[in-house]
C-alpha positions as a printed Julia matrix, in Angstrom:
142×3 Matrix{Float64}:
  11.62    4.67    2.11
  11.84    1.7     4.16
  15.39   -0.08    4.81
  13.87   -3.84    5.23
  13.53   -6.37    2.13
  11.09   -8.73    2.32
  11.27  -11.97    0.3
   7.86  -12.37   -1.38
   9.22  -10.55   -3.94
  12.01   -9.2    -5.72
  13.9    -6.4    -4.33
  13.71   -4.11   -7.26
   9.99   -4.65   -7.39
   9.92   -3.29   -4.07
  11.79   -0.4    -5.06
   9.19   -0.03   -7.62
   7.06   -0.1    -5.3
   8.01    1.97   -2.77
   8.38    4.87   -5.02
   4.46    4.28   -5.88
   3.68    4.44   -2.52
   5.65    8.36   -1.9
   3.95    9.32   -5.09
   0.57    8.48   -4.25
   1.16    9.9    -0.75
   2.37   12.62   -1.93
   6.02   12.65   -0.75
   7.19   12.96   -4.72
   4.98   15.73   -7.37
   5.42   15.35  -10.81
   8.69   16.61  -11.95
  10.15   15.71   -8.84
  14.02   13.96   -9.22
  13.73   10.6    -8.08
  16.89    9.57   -5.82
  19.92    8.72   -7.74
  20.61    4.93   -8.54
  23.73    5.63   -6.63
  22.42    6.79   -3.64
  19.81    4.81   -3.33
  21.8     1.0    -4.14
  24.4     2.72   -1.29
  22.24    3.82    1.09
  19.59    0.16    0.99
  22.69   -2.14    0.15
  21.89   -3.12   -2.75
  22.93   -3.81   -6.41
  22.81   -0.5    -8.52
  21.48   -2.5   -11.55
  18.71   -3.34   -8.88
  17.59    0.26   -8.95
  18.04    0.19  -12.11
  15.78   -2.22  -13.03
  13.16   -0.88  -10.32
  13.31    2.87  -11.82
  12.83    1.35  -15.6
   9.82   -0.8   -14.52
   9.07    3.34  -13.5
   9.75    4.24  -16.89
   7.84    1.35  -18.64
   4.29    2.12  -16.96
   4.8     6.15  -18.16
   5.73    7.24  -14.86
   8.94    8.39  -14.69
  11.36    9.79  -17.78
  14.61    9.95  -17.7
  16.19   13.22  -18.99
  20.01   12.09  -20.08
  22.74   13.73  -18.33
  20.12   14.99  -15.22
  18.69   11.21  -14.52
  14.93   10.77  -13.25
  11.64   12.61  -13.09
   8.48   12.15  -12.15
   5.92   12.31  -15.3
   2.9    15.01  -15.11
  -0.15   13.01  -14.41
   1.53    9.83  -12.96
  -0.31   10.42   -9.91
  -3.63   10.1   -11.86
  -2.63    6.91  -13.52
  -1.14    5.4   -10.12
  -4.51    5.99   -8.59
  -6.73    4.36  -11.4
  -4.58    1.46  -11.29
  -4.28    1.07   -8.03
  -8.21    1.74   -7.19
  -9.17   -0.9   -10.18
  -6.64   -2.97   -8.4
  -8.24   -2.82   -4.84
 -11.96   -4.14   -6.36
 -10.74   -6.47   -8.7
  -8.53   -8.36   -6.12
  -8.33   -6.79   -2.03
 -12.27   -5.98   -2.13
 -14.16   -9.27   -2.51
 -12.17  -10.21   -0.03
 -13.02   -7.49    2.4
 -16.63   -7.84    1.54
 -17.27  -11.87    1.83
 -15.24  -10.65    5.91
 -17.27   -8.39    6.49
 -20.47  -10.15    5.31
 -19.06  -13.06    6.96
 -19.15  -11.37   10.15
 -22.21   -9.43    9.86
 -20.71   -5.78   10.19
 -23.04   -2.94    9.97
 -21.65    0.11    7.86
 -22.07    1.77   11.09
 -19.31   -0.17   12.65
 -17.17    0.66   10.32
 -17.41    3.76   10.06
 -17.26    4.0    13.61
 -13.59    1.76   13.91
 -12.5     3.67   10.8
 -13.01    6.68   12.9
 -11.22    5.96   16.25
  -9.09    3.47   15.06
 -11.18    0.43   17.2
 -14.77   -1.15   16.97
 -17.19    0.92   18.59
 -19.04   -0.06   22.27
 -22.08   -1.76   19.94
 -19.76   -4.08   18.7
 -18.67   -5.19   21.81
 -20.04   -8.37   22.74
 -23.53   -8.77   24.34
 -24.83   -9.82   27.87
 -25.4   -13.61   26.38
 -21.93  -13.59   24.57
 -19.71  -13.02   27.9
 -22.04  -15.59   30.06
 -21.33  -18.3    27.21
 -17.46  -17.6    27.06
 -17.32  -17.34   30.78
 -19.6   -20.51   31.29
 -22.27  -19.27   33.19
 -25.64  -19.48   32.25
 -26.97  -16.86   30.2
 -30.05  -14.49   32.12
 -32.69  -13.12   29.91
C-alpha cells in the first residue's frame, strides 16, 4: 500500500480503497486475512480507530468478515462483487467523460488500441504536414 495520503477524502476511506484495489489486483485473495489494525496503524502512522473505520466499511459492504479473536478475512465472492460495482461505477461516472473526450478529439478505435498496446500514440496520430506547417508559421504545401 502507498504510504502517502491525499486531502481529497478521509484517510479511512483511502484505506478502504487501497484494500479494494489489492483485492481487485489479486494481491489479497478470498479467505486471506487483512493486516491487523495495530500493524496498519503503526506502519502508516494513523490512529487505530481510523484503520478500524476503514475495515468496518469493508465489513458493512459484505467484502470482509470479522472472526472473533482471529482478525478480519476476505469473504468468498468479494472480488466478484467489487468487479461488478467498480464496472458499474466506471461505466456510469468515468466512461461518459472519457467517451466525450474521445469524440471531441476525433480519435479512431485503431489509434486508441495502438496507443494502449504501445503506451504511446500511433504514428497515424502524429500531426499532419499541414498541421506541422501551421504550427511552425510556414505556409502549408499541398
